[in-house]
mmCIF file with all atom_site columns, C-alpha atoms in Angstrom:
data_model
loop_
_atom_site.group_PDB
_atom_site.id
_atom_site.type_symbol
_atom_site.label_atom_id
_atom_site.label_alt_id
_atom_site.label_comp_id
_atom_site.label_asym_id
_atom_site.label_entity_id
_atom_site.label_seq_id
_atom_site.pdbx_PDB_ins_code
_atom_site.Cartn_x
_atom_site.Cartn_y
_atom_site.Cartn_z
_atom_site.occupancy
_atom_site.B_iso_or_equiv
_atom_site.pdbx_formal_charge
_atom_site.auth_seq_id
_atom_site.auth_comp_id
_atom_site.auth_asym_id
_atom_site.auth_atom_id
_atom_site.pdbx_PDB_model_num
ATOM 1   C CA . MET A 1 1   ? 85.264  101.158 118.092 1.00 0.00 ? 1   MET A CA 1
ATOM 2   C CA . THR A 1 2   ? 82.389  102.846 116.254 1.00 0.00 ? 2   THR A CA 1
ATOM 3   C CA . LYS A 1 3   ? 82.243  102.826 112.475 1.00 0.00 ? 3   LYS A CA 1
ATOM 4   C CA . LEU A 1 4   ? 83.197  106.506 112.327 1.00 0.00 ? 4   LEU A CA 1
ATOM 5   C CA . LEU A 1 5   ? 86.315  105.944 114.428 1.00 0.00 ? 5   LEU A CA 1
ATOM 6   C CA . VAL A 1 6   ? 87.563  103.501 111.789 1.00 0.00 ? 6   VAL A CA 1
ATOM 7   C CA . TYR A 1 7   ? 87.967  106.609 109.604 1.00 0.00 ? 7   TYR A CA 1
ATOM 8   C CA . THR A 1 8   ? 88.777  109.365 112.099 1.00 0.00 ? 8   THR A CA 1
ATOM 9   C CA . HIS A 1 9   ? 91.370  107.522 114.203 1.00 0.00 ? 9   HIS A CA 1
ATOM 10  C CA . PRO A 1 10  ? 93.761  106.786 111.279 1.00 0.00 ? 10  PRO A CA 1
ATOM 11  C CA . THR A 1 11  ? 93.248  110.310 109.938 1.00 0.00 ? 11  THR A CA 1
ATOM 12  C CA . LEU A 1 12  ? 93.962  111.963 113.279 1.00 0.00 ? 12  LEU A CA 1
ATOM 13  C CA . ALA A 1 13  ? 96.952  109.659 113.777 1.00 0.00 ? 13  ALA A CA 1
ATOM 14  C CA . ALA A 1 14  ? 98.276  110.626 110.337 1.00 0.00 ? 14  ALA A CA 1
ATOM 15  C CA . TYR A 1 15  ? 97.936  114.320 111.117 1.00 0.00 ? 15  TYR A CA 1
ATOM 16  C CA . ALA A 1 16  ? 99.619  113.809 114.493 1.00 0.00 ? 16  ALA A CA 1
ATOM 17  C CA . ARG A 1 17  ? 102.587 112.068 112.828 1.00 0.00 ? 17  ARG A CA 1
ATOM 18  C CA . HIS A 1 18  ? 102.967 114.788 110.210 1.00 0.00 ? 18  HIS A CA 1
ATOM 19  C CA . ALA A 1 19  ? 101.738 117.801 112.196 1.00 0.00 ? 19  ALA A CA 1
ATOM 20  C CA . GLU A 1 20  ? 104.915 119.847 111.773 1.00 0.00 ? 20  GLU A CA 1
ATOM 21  C CA . ALA A 1 21  ? 104.935 119.390 107.996 1.00 0.00 ? 21  ALA A CA 1
ATOM 22  C CA . ALA A 1 22  ? 101.219 120.161 107.764 1.00 0.00 ? 22  ALA A CA 1
ATOM 23  C CA . ILE A 1 23  ? 101.539 123.343 109.829 1.00 0.00 ? 23  ILE A CA 1
ATOM 24  C CA . THR A 1 24  ? 104.479 124.516 107.714 1.00 0.00 ? 24  THR A CA 1
ATOM 25  C CA . ASP A 1 25  ? 102.558 123.843 104.505 1.00 0.00 ? 25  ASP A CA 1
ATOM 26  C CA . TRP A 1 26  ? 99.311  125.459 105.658 1.00 0.00 ? 26  TRP A CA 1
ATOM 27  C CA . ARG A 1 27  ? 101.111 128.615 106.741 1.00 0.00 ? 27  ARG A CA 1
ATOM 28  C CA . ARG A 1 28  ? 101.747 129.198 103.033 1.00 0.00 ? 28  ARG A CA 1
ATOM 29  C CA . ILE A 1 29  ? 98.029  129.161 102.158 1.00 0.00 ? 29  ILE A CA 1
ATOM 30  C CA . LYS A 1 30  ? 96.774  132.517 100.987 1.00 0.00 ? 30  LYS A CA 1
ATOM 31  C CA . SER A 1 31  ? 93.781  133.619 103.033 1.00 0.00 ? 31  SER A CA 1
ATOM 32  C CA . PRO A 1 32  ? 91.108  134.674 102.351 1.00 0.00 ? 32  PRO A CA 1
ATOM 33  C CA . SER A 1 33  ? 90.066  132.501 99.451  1.00 0.00 ? 33  SER A CA 1
ATOM 34  C CA . ARG A 1 34  ? 87.295  133.683 97.164  1.00 0.00 ? 34  ARG A CA 1
ATOM 35  C CA . PHE A 1 35  ? 84.957  131.213 98.822  1.00 0.00 ? 35  PHE A CA 1
ATOM 36  C CA . LEU A 1 36  ? 85.731  132.524 102.310 1.00 0.00 ? 36  LEU A CA 1
ATOM 37  C CA . ARG A 1 37  ? 84.849  136.015 101.077 1.00 0.00 ? 37  ARG A CA 1
ATOM 38  C CA . TRP A 1 38  ? 81.549  134.696 99.645  1.00 0.00 ? 38  TRP A CA 1
ATOM 39  C CA . PHE A 1 39  ? 80.766  133.081 102.994 1.00 0.00 ? 39  PHE A CA 1
ATOM 40  C CA . ALA A 1 40  ? 81.577  136.233 104.954 1.00 0.00 ? 40  ALA A CA 1
ATOM 41  C CA . ALA A 1 41  ? 79.431  138.350 102.631 1.00 0.00 ? 41  ALA A CA 1
ATOM 42  C CA . ALA A 1 42  ? 76.428  136.129 103.433 1.00 0.00 ? 42  ALA A CA 1
ATOM 43  C CA . LEU A 1 43  ? 76.686  136.805 107.188 1.00 0.00 ? 43  LEU A CA 1
ATOM 44  C CA . PRO A 1 44  ? 75.177  139.656 109.218 1.00 0.00 ? 44  PRO A CA 1
ATOM 45  C CA . PRO A 1 45  ? 77.495  142.037 111.106 1.00 0.00 ? 45  PRO A CA 1
ATOM 46  C CA . ARG A 1 46  ? 78.851  140.591 114.350 1.00 0.00 ? 46  ARG A CA 1
ATOM 47  C CA . ALA A 1 47  ? 77.662  137.128 113.350 1.00 0.00 ? 47  ALA A CA 1
ATOM 48  C CA . ARG A 1 48  ? 78.554  134.238 115.616 1.00 0.00 ? 48  ARG A CA 1
ATOM 49  C CA . VAL A 1 49  ? 80.613  131.814 113.524 1.00 0.00 ? 49  VAL A CA 1
ATOM 50  C CA . LEU A 1 50  ? 81.936  128.316 114.197 1.00 0.00 ? 50  LEU A CA 1
ATOM 51  C CA . ASP A 1 51  ? 84.956  127.093 112.228 1.00 0.00 ? 51  ASP A CA 1
ATOM 52  C CA . TYR A 1 52  ? 84.284  123.342 112.221 1.00 0.00 ? 52  TYR A CA 1
ATOM 53  C CA . GLY A 1 53  ? 87.632  121.667 111.630 1.00 0.00 ? 53  GLY A CA 1
ATOM 54  C CA . CYS A 1 54  ? 89.619  124.884 111.982 1.00 0.00 ? 54  CYS A CA 1
ATOM 55  C CA . GLY A 1 55  ? 93.085  123.372 111.513 1.00 0.00 ? 55  GLY A CA 1
ATOM 56  C CA . ILE A 1 56  ? 95.721  125.927 112.475 1.00 0.00 ? 56  ILE A CA 1
ATOM 57  C CA . GLY A 1 57  ? 93.205  128.775 112.535 1.00 0.00 ? 57  GLY A CA 1
ATOM 58  C CA . LEU A 1 58  ? 94.008  130.687 109.340 1.00 0.00 ? 58  LEU A CA 1
ATOM 59  C CA . GLU A 1 59  ? 90.391  131.255 108.276 1.00 0.00 ? 59  GLU A CA 1
ATOM 60  C CA . LEU A 1 60  ? 89.378  131.665 111.918 1.00 0.00 ? 60  LEU A CA 1
ATOM 61  C CA . ALA A 1 61  ? 91.782  134.595 112.223 1.00 0.00 ? 61  ALA A CA 1
ATOM 62  C CA . TRP A 1 62  ? 90.531  136.263 109.042 1.00 0.00 ? 62  TRP A CA 1
ATOM 63  C CA . LEU A 1 63  ? 86.884  135.905 110.076 1.00 0.00 ? 63  LEU A CA 1
ATOM 64  C CA . GLY A 1 64  ? 87.702  137.400 113.461 1.00 0.00 ? 64  GLY A CA 1
ATOM 65  C CA . ARG A 1 65  ? 89.315  140.408 111.796 1.00 0.00 ? 65  ARG A CA 1
ATOM 66  C CA . GLN A 1 66  ? 86.056  141.013 109.934 1.00 0.00 ? 66  GLN A CA 1
ATOM 67  C CA . GLY A 1 67  ? 84.332  141.605 113.262 1.00 0.00 ? 67  GLY A CA 1
ATOM 68  C CA . PHE A 1 68  ? 82.625  138.221 113.579 1.00 0.00 ? 68  PHE A CA 1
ATOM 69  C CA . ARG A 1 69  ? 82.407  136.457 116.945 1.00 0.00 ? 69  ARG A CA 1
ATOM 70  C CA . VAL A 1 70  ? 84.372  133.336 116.146 1.00 0.00 ? 70  VAL A CA 1
ATOM 71  C CA . GLU A 1 71  ? 84.945  129.952 117.722 1.00 0.00 ? 71  GLU A CA 1
ATOM 72  C CA . GLY A 1 72  ? 86.948  127.000 116.436 1.00 0.00 ? 72  GLY A CA 1
ATOM 73  C CA . VAL A 1 73  ? 87.124  123.256 116.930 1.00 0.00 ? 73  VAL A CA 1
ATOM 74  C CA . ASP A 1 74  ? 89.615  120.670 115.661 1.00 0.00 ? 74  ASP A CA 1
ATOM 75  C CA . GLY A 1 75  ? 90.618  117.140 116.570 1.00 0.00 ? 75  GLY A CA 1
ATOM 76  C CA . THR A 1 76  ? 94.411  117.400 116.208 1.00 0.00 ? 76  THR A CA 1
ATOM 77  C CA . PRO A 1 77  ? 96.133  118.712 119.369 1.00 0.00 ? 77  PRO A CA 1
ATOM 78  C CA . ALA A 1 78  ? 99.066  120.325 117.527 1.00 0.00 ? 78  ALA A CA 1
ATOM 79  C CA . PHE A 1 79  ? 96.692  122.200 115.224 1.00 0.00 ? 79  PHE A CA 1
ATOM 80  C CA . VAL A 1 80  ? 94.602  123.385 118.173 1.00 0.00 ? 80  VAL A CA 1
ATOM 81  C CA . MET A 1 81  ? 97.729  124.736 119.880 1.00 0.00 ? 81  MET A CA 1
ATOM 82  C CA . GLU A 1 82  ? 98.735  126.605 116.720 1.00 0.00 ? 82  GLU A CA 1
ATOM 83  C CA . ALA A 1 83  ? 95.194  127.953 116.243 1.00 0.00 ? 83  ALA A CA 1
ATOM 84  C CA . ARG A 1 84  ? 95.147  129.231 119.837 1.00 0.00 ? 84  ARG A CA 1
ATOM 85  C CA . ARG A 1 85  ? 98.538  130.866 119.368 1.00 0.00 ? 85  ARG A CA 1
ATOM 86  C CA . ARG A 1 86  ? 97.331  132.533 116.180 1.00 0.00 ? 86  ARG A CA 1
ATOM 87  C CA . ASN A 1 87  ? 93.984  133.589 117.719 1.00 0.00 ? 87  ASN A CA 1
ATOM 88  C CA . PRO A 1 88  ? 94.595  134.764 121.301 1.00 0.00 ? 88  PRO A CA 1
ATOM 89  C CA . GLY A 1 89  ? 91.400  135.087 123.291 1.00 0.00 ? 89  GLY A CA 1
ATOM 90  C CA . VAL A 1 90  ? 89.345  133.087 120.772 1.00 0.00 ? 90  VAL A CA 1
ATOM 91  C CA . PRO A 1 91  ? 87.727  129.849 122.017 1.00 0.00 ? 91  PRO A CA 1
ATOM 92  C CA . VAL A 1 92  ? 89.415  126.978 120.156 1.00 0.00 ? 92  VAL A CA 1
ATOM 93  C CA . HIS A 1 93  ? 88.286  123.544 121.316 1.00 0.00 ? 93  HIS A CA 1
ATOM 94  C CA . GLU A 1 94  ? 89.974  120.183 120.906 1.00 0.00 ? 94  GLU A CA 1
ATOM 95  C CA . ALA A 1 95  ? 87.287  117.689 119.893 1.00 0.00 ? 95  ALA A CA 1
ATOM 96  C CA . ARG A 1 96  ? 86.484  115.134 117.213 1.00 0.00 ? 96  ARG A CA 1
ATOM 97  C CA . PHE A 1 97  ? 83.466  115.463 114.945 1.00 0.00 ? 97  PHE A CA 1
ATOM 98  C CA . GLU A 1 98  ? 81.649  112.654 116.758 1.00 0.00 ? 98  GLU A CA 1
ATOM 99  C CA . THR A 1 99  ? 82.086  114.272 120.189 1.00 0.00 ? 99  THR A CA 1
ATOM 100 C CA . TRP A 1 100 ? 81.569  117.976 119.458 1.00 0.00 ? 100 TRP A CA 1
ATOM 101 C CA . PRO A 1 101 ? 78.256  118.963 121.158 1.00 0.00 ? 101 PRO A CA 1
ATOM 102 C CA . MET A 1 102 ? 76.236  120.798 118.527 1.00 0.00 ? 102 MET A CA 1
ATOM 103 C CA . PRO A 1 103 ? 72.787  121.745 119.857 1.00 0.00 ? 103 PRO A CA 1
ATOM 104 C CA . ALA A 1 104 ? 71.063  118.347 119.876 1.00 0.00 ? 104 ALA A CA 1
ATOM 105 C CA . GLY A 1 105 ? 67.380  117.523 119.669 1.00 0.00 ? 105 GLY A CA 1
ATOM 106 C CA . ARG A 1 106 ? 66.437  121.023 118.559 1.00 0.00 ? 106 ARG A CA 1
ATOM 107 C CA . PRO A 1 107 ? 64.320  121.322 115.425 1.00 0.00 ? 107 PRO A CA 1
ATOM 108 C CA . THR A 1 108 ? 65.811  123.183 112.506 1.00 0.00 ? 108 THR A CA 1
ATOM 109 C CA . GLY A 1 109 ? 64.119  126.545 112.065 1.00 0.00 ? 109 GLY A CA 1
ATOM 110 C CA . THR A 1 110 ? 63.798  127.490 115.731 1.00 0.00 ? 110 THR A CA 1
ATOM 111 C CA . SER A 1 111 ? 65.730  130.240 117.489 1.00 0.00 ? 111 SER A CA 1
ATOM 112 C CA . SER A 1 112 ? 67.543  127.694 119.669 1.00 0.00 ? 112 SER A CA 1
ATOM 113 C CA . GLY A 1 113 ? 70.313  127.177 117.113 1.00 0.00 ? 113 GLY A CA 1
ATOM 114 C CA . ARG A 1 114 ? 73.693  128.547 118.149 1.00 0.00 ? 114 ARG A CA 1
ATOM 115 C CA . TYR A 1 115 ? 75.504  129.943 115.140 1.00 0.00 ? 115 TYR A CA 1
ATOM 116 C CA . ASP A 1 116 ? 74.780  132.477 112.421 1.00 0.00 ? 116 ASP A CA 1
ATOM 117 C CA . GLY A 1 117 ? 77.393  130.760 110.283 1.00 0.00 ? 117 GLY A CA 1
ATOM 118 C CA . ILE A 1 118 ? 79.351  127.508 110.247 1.00 0.00 ? 118 ILE A CA 1
ATOM 119 C CA . TRP A 1 119 ? 82.517  127.356 108.160 1.00 0.00 ? 119 TRP A CA 1
ATOM 120 C CA . CYS A 1 120 ? 83.906  123.931 107.247 1.00 0.00 ? 120 CYS A CA 1
ATOM 121 C CA . GLN A 1 121 ? 86.873  124.154 104.893 1.00 0.00 ? 121 GLN A CA 1
ATOM 122 C CA . ALA A 1 122 ? 87.974  120.724 103.599 1.00 0.00 ? 122 ALA A CA 1
ATOM 123 C CA . ALA A 1 123 ? 87.377  119.073 106.983 1.00 0.00 ? 123 ALA A CA 1
ATOM 124 C CA . LEU A 1 124 ? 84.486  116.710 106.269 1.00 0.00 ? 124 LEU A CA 1
ATOM 125 C CA . ILE A 1 125 ? 86.422  115.217 103.362 1.00 0.00 ? 125 ILE A CA 1
ATOM 126 C CA . HIS A 1 126 ? 87.781  112.874 106.045 1.00 0.00 ? 126 HIS A CA 1
ATOM 127 C CA . VAL A 1 127 ? 84.495  111.059 106.729 1.00 0.00 ? 127 VAL A CA 1
ATOM 128 C CA . PRO A 1 128 ? 82.649  108.587 104.451 1.00 0.00 ? 128 PRO A CA 1
ATOM 129 C CA . PRO A 1 129 ? 79.467  109.650 102.623 1.00 0.00 ? 129 PRO A CA 1
ATOM 130 C CA . GLU A 1 130 ? 77.032  108.077 105.100 1.00 0.00 ? 130 GLU A CA 1
ATOM 131 C CA . GLU A 1 131 ? 78.703  109.912 107.989 1.00 0.00 ? 131 GLU A CA 1
ATOM 132 C CA . LEU A 1 132 ? 78.836  113.137 105.991 1.00 0.00 ? 132 LEU A CA 1
ATOM 133 C CA . ARG A 1 133 ? 75.042  113.043 105.783 1.00 0.00 ? 133 ARG A CA 1
ATOM 134 C CA . ARG A 1 134 ? 74.837  112.748 109.577 1.00 0.00 ? 134 ARG A CA 1
ATOM 135 C CA . GLN A 1 135 ? 77.314  115.576 110.005 1.00 0.00 ? 135 GLN A CA 1
ATOM 136 C CA . LEU A 1 136 ? 75.288  117.820 107.693 1.00 0.00 ? 136 LEU A CA 1
ATOM 137 C CA . THR A 1 137 ? 72.203  117.170 109.825 1.00 0.00 ? 137 THR A CA 1
ATOM 138 C CA . LYS A 1 138 ? 74.259  118.082 112.875 1.00 0.00 ? 138 LYS A CA 1
ATOM 139 C CA . LEU A 1 139 ? 75.428  121.315 111.259 1.00 0.00 ? 139 LEU A CA 1
ATOM 140 C CA . ARG A 1 140 ? 71.851  122.331 110.450 1.00 0.00 ? 140 ARG A CA 1
ATOM 141 C CA . GLN A 1 141 ? 70.935  121.831 114.097 1.00 0.00 ? 141 GLN A CA 1
ATOM 142 C CA . GLY A 1 142 ? 73.696  124.253 115.023 1.00 0.00 ? 142 GLY A CA 1
ATOM 143 C CA . LEU A 1 143 ? 72.507  127.059 112.750 1.00 0.00 ? 143 LEU A CA 1
ATOM 144 C CA . MET A 1 144 ? 70.229  129.915 113.712 1.00 0.00 ? 144 MET A CA 1
ATOM 145 C CA . PRO A 1 145 ? 67.189  130.409 111.435 1.00 0.00 ? 145 PRO A CA 1
ATOM 146 C CA . GLY A 1 146 ? 68.536  131.937 108.242 1.00 0.00 ? 146 GLY A CA 1
ATOM 147 C CA . GLY A 1 147 ? 72.073  130.945 109.204 1.00 0.00 ? 147 GLY A CA 1
ATOM 148 C CA . VAL A 1 148 ? 74.480  129.849 106.513 1.00 0.00 ? 148 VAL A CA 1
ATOM 149 C CA . ALA A 1 149 ? 76.950  126.977 106.249 1.00 0.00 ? 149 ALA A CA 1
ATOM 150 C CA . GLY A 1 150 ? 79.995  127.232 104.016 1.00 0.00 ? 150 GLY A CA 1
ATOM 151 C CA . LEU A 1 151 ? 81.520  123.853 103.172 1.00 0.00 ? 151 LEU A CA 1
ATOM 152 C CA . THR A 1 152 ? 84.274  122.693 100.869 1.00 0.00 ? 152 THR A CA 1
ATOM 153 C CA . LEU A 1 153 ? 84.327  119.119 99.577  1.00 0.00 ? 153 LEU A CA 1
ATOM 154 C CA . ALA A 1 154 ? 86.954  117.480 97.403  1.00 0.00 ? 154 ALA A CA 1
ATOM 155 C CA . TRP A 1 155 ? 85.966  117.092 93.747  1.00 0.00 ? 155 TRP A CA 1
ATOM 156 C CA . GLY A 1 156 ? 86.629  113.743 92.070  1.00 0.00 ? 156 GLY A CA 1
ATOM 157 C CA . ARG A 1 157 ? 86.035  110.021 92.545  1.00 0.00 ? 157 ARG A CA 1
ATOM 158 C CA . ALA A 1 158 ? 88.693  108.831 94.985  1.00 0.00 ? 158 ALA A CA 1
ATOM 159 C CA . ARG A 1 159 ? 87.640  107.427 98.354  1.00 0.00 ? 159 ARG A CA 1
ATOM 160 C CA . GLY A 1 160 ? 89.720  105.546 100.884 1.00 0.00 ? 160 GLY A CA 1
ATOM 161 C CA . HIS A 1 161 ? 92.822  105.756 103.042 1.00 0.00 ? 161 HIS A CA 1
ATOM 162 C CA . THR A 1 162 ? 95.726  107.307 101.192 1.00 0.00 ? 162 THR A CA 1
ATOM 163 C CA . ARG A 1 163 ? 99.123  105.664 100.776 1.00 0.00 ? 163 ARG A CA 1
ATOM 164 C CA . TYR A 1 164 ? 101.104 108.156 98.705  1.00 0.00 ? 164 TYR A CA 1
ATOM 165 C CA . ASP A 1 165 ? 99.478  111.386 99.861  1.00 0.00 ? 165 ASP A CA 1
ATOM 166 C CA . TRP A 1 166 ? 101.646 114.154 101.355 1.00 0.00 ? 166 TRP A CA 1
ATOM 167 C CA . ILE A 1 167 ? 100.081 113.030 104.649 1.00 0.00 ? 167 ILE A CA 1
ATOM 168 C CA . PRO A 1 168 ? 99.712  109.257 104.087 1.00 0.00 ? 168 PRO A CA 1
ATOM 169 C CA . GLY A 1 169 ? 97.091  107.332 106.009 1.00 0.00 ? 169 GLY A CA 1
ATOM 170 C CA . ARG A 1 170 ? 94.316  109.919 105.929 1.00 0.00 ? 170 ARG A CA 1
ATOM 171 C CA . TYR A 1 171 ? 90.832  108.916 104.845 1.00 0.00 ? 171 TYR A CA 1
ATOM 172 C CA . LEU A 1 172 ? 89.659  111.101 101.945 1.00 0.00 ? 172 LEU A CA 1
ATOM 173 C CA . ALA A 1 173 ? 86.319  111.131 100.122 1.00 0.00 ? 173 ALA A CA 1
ATOM 174 C CA . ALA A 1 174 ? 85.736  113.086 96.908  1.00 0.00 ? 174 ALA A CA 1
ATOM 175 C CA . TYR A 1 175 ? 82.438  113.843 95.142  1.00 0.00 ? 175 TYR A CA 1
ATOM 176 C CA . SER A 1 176 ? 81.053  114.900 91.808  1.00 0.00 ? 176 SER A CA 1
ATOM 177 C CA . LYS A 1 177 ? 79.054  118.107 91.602  1.00 0.00 ? 177 LYS A CA 1
ATOM 178 C CA . ALA A 1 178 ? 75.854  116.063 91.238  1.00 0.00 ? 178 ALA A CA 1
ATOM 179 C CA . GLU A 1 179 ? 76.703  113.975 94.309  1.00 0.00 ? 179 GLU A CA 1
ATOM 180 C CA . ALA A 1 180 ? 77.344  117.120 96.326  1.00 0.00 ? 180 ALA A CA 1
ATOM 181 C CA . ALA A 1 181 ? 74.014  118.588 95.217  1.00 0.00 ? 181 ALA A CA 1
ATOM 182 C CA . ALA A 1 182 ? 72.244  115.388 96.314  1.00 0.00 ? 182 ALA A CA 1
ATOM 183 C CA . LEU A 1 183 ? 73.810  115.628 99.778  1.00 0.00 ? 183 LEU A CA 1
ATOM 184 C CA . PHE A 1 184 ? 72.244  119.060 100.206 1.00 0.00 ? 184 PHE A CA 1
ATOM 185 C CA . ARG A 1 185 ? 68.690  118.128 99.250  1.00 0.00 ? 185 ARG A CA 1
ATOM 186 C CA . GLY A 1 186 ? 66.399  119.794 101.768 1.00 0.00 ? 186 GLY A CA 1
ATOM 187 C CA . TRP A 1 187 ? 68.757  122.747 102.213 1.00 0.00 ? 187 TRP A CA 1
ATOM 188 C CA . THR A 1 188 ? 68.405  126.121 100.550 1.00 0.00 ? 188 THR A CA 1
ATOM 189 C CA . VAL A 1 189 ? 71.528  126.100 98.385  1.00 0.00 ? 189 VAL A CA 1
ATOM 190 C CA . ARG A 1 190 ? 72.817  129.598 97.620  1.00 0.00 ? 190 ARG A CA 1
ATOM 191 C CA . GLU A 1 191 ? 75.984  128.600 95.778  1.00 0.00 ? 191 GLU A CA 1
ATOM 192 C CA . LEU A 1 192 ? 77.372  125.280 94.563  1.00 0.00 ? 192 LEU A CA 1
ATOM 193 C CA . ARG A 1 193 ? 80.350  125.528 92.268  1.00 0.00 ? 193 ARG A CA 1
ATOM 194 C CA . VAL A 1 194 ? 83.570  123.747 91.383  1.00 0.00 ? 194 VAL A CA 1
ATOM 195 C CA . THR A 1 195 ? 86.768  125.791 91.501  1.00 0.00 ? 195 THR A CA 1
ATOM 196 C CA . SER A 1 196 ? 90.460  125.103 91.008  1.00 0.00 ? 196 SER A CA 1
ATOM 197 C CA . HIS A 1 197 ? 93.322  126.338 93.185  1.00 0.00 ? 197 HIS A CA 1
ATOM 198 C CA . ASP A 1 198 ? 91.162  128.661 95.297  1.00 0.00 ? 198 ASP A CA 1
ATOM 199 C CA . GLY A 1 199 ? 93.706  129.075 98.070  1.00 0.00 ? 199 GLY A CA 1
ATOM 200 C CA . ARG A 1 200 ? 94.574  125.357 97.941  1.00 0.00 ? 200 ARG A CA 1
ATOM 201 C CA . GLN A 1 201 ? 95.845  123.028 95.243  1.00 0.00 ? 201 GLN A CA 1
ATOM 202 C CA . GLY A 1 202 ? 93.377  120.837 93.393  1.00 0.00 ? 202 GLY A CA 1
ATOM 203 C CA . ARG A 1 203 ? 89.707  121.056 92.485  1.00 0.00 ? 203 ARG A CA 1
ATOM 204 C CA . TRP A 1 204 ? 87.080  121.693 95.135  1.00 0.00 ? 204 TRP A CA 1
ATOM 205 C CA . ILE A 1 205 ? 83.315  121.908 95.453  1.00 0.00 ? 205 ILE A CA 1
ATOM 206 C CA . HIS A 1 206 ? 82.177  124.962 97.394  1.00 0.00 ? 206 HIS A CA 1
ATOM 207 C CA . ILE A 1 207 ? 78.679  125.034 98.872  1.00 0.00 ? 207 ILE A CA 1
ATOM 208 C CA . LEU A 1 208 ? 76.867  127.887 100.610 1.00 0.00 ? 208 LEU A CA 1
ATOM 209 C CA . ALA A 1 209 ? 73.593  126.637 102.062 1.00 0.00 ? 209 ALA A CA 1
ATOM 210 C CA . SER A 1 210 ? 71.005  127.390 104.731 1.00 0.00 ? 210 SER A CA 1
#
């Protein structure tokens, strides 16, 4: 078992055990959030957009209605089924972060990147900081020149597998604003701000970066 699977396997297992409750709860989320609107405003018309960790496809559906060419990926089978039901005709793939084939071995800044935008709403909170850095490199490889990534990280200090969470057993990692800024060194950061209750409970760090 790789180091990453130590984190992703318990998290995916927790979501599988509580999939029905999670789907019911997420259906109540108001979309679009302010941050999703900021992300969409940074994209060109008809942009090709990947929702990386799309969950049940709420944001995927909204982005599609804006005329973007959307695609989703998630590692929880029940969420993928719900996302496909909600987004007929949209490619929604079942894959884990460590197996999803972003364009590999292609230098950032060339036209061989695949996406004009990559949206990642509270998905990479489930990997530890060292893996998050690798995932950010992977996301950059998947962006077209001038493309934009929109990511949400949890704000705070907690890191580890939860015991009393509404979905116990998930790995969660939170960051300070300064820690988030450090993760994006080398990127062109367009926005980095902390918000509260922007479509979801709690405090979040929103980053728009190229």
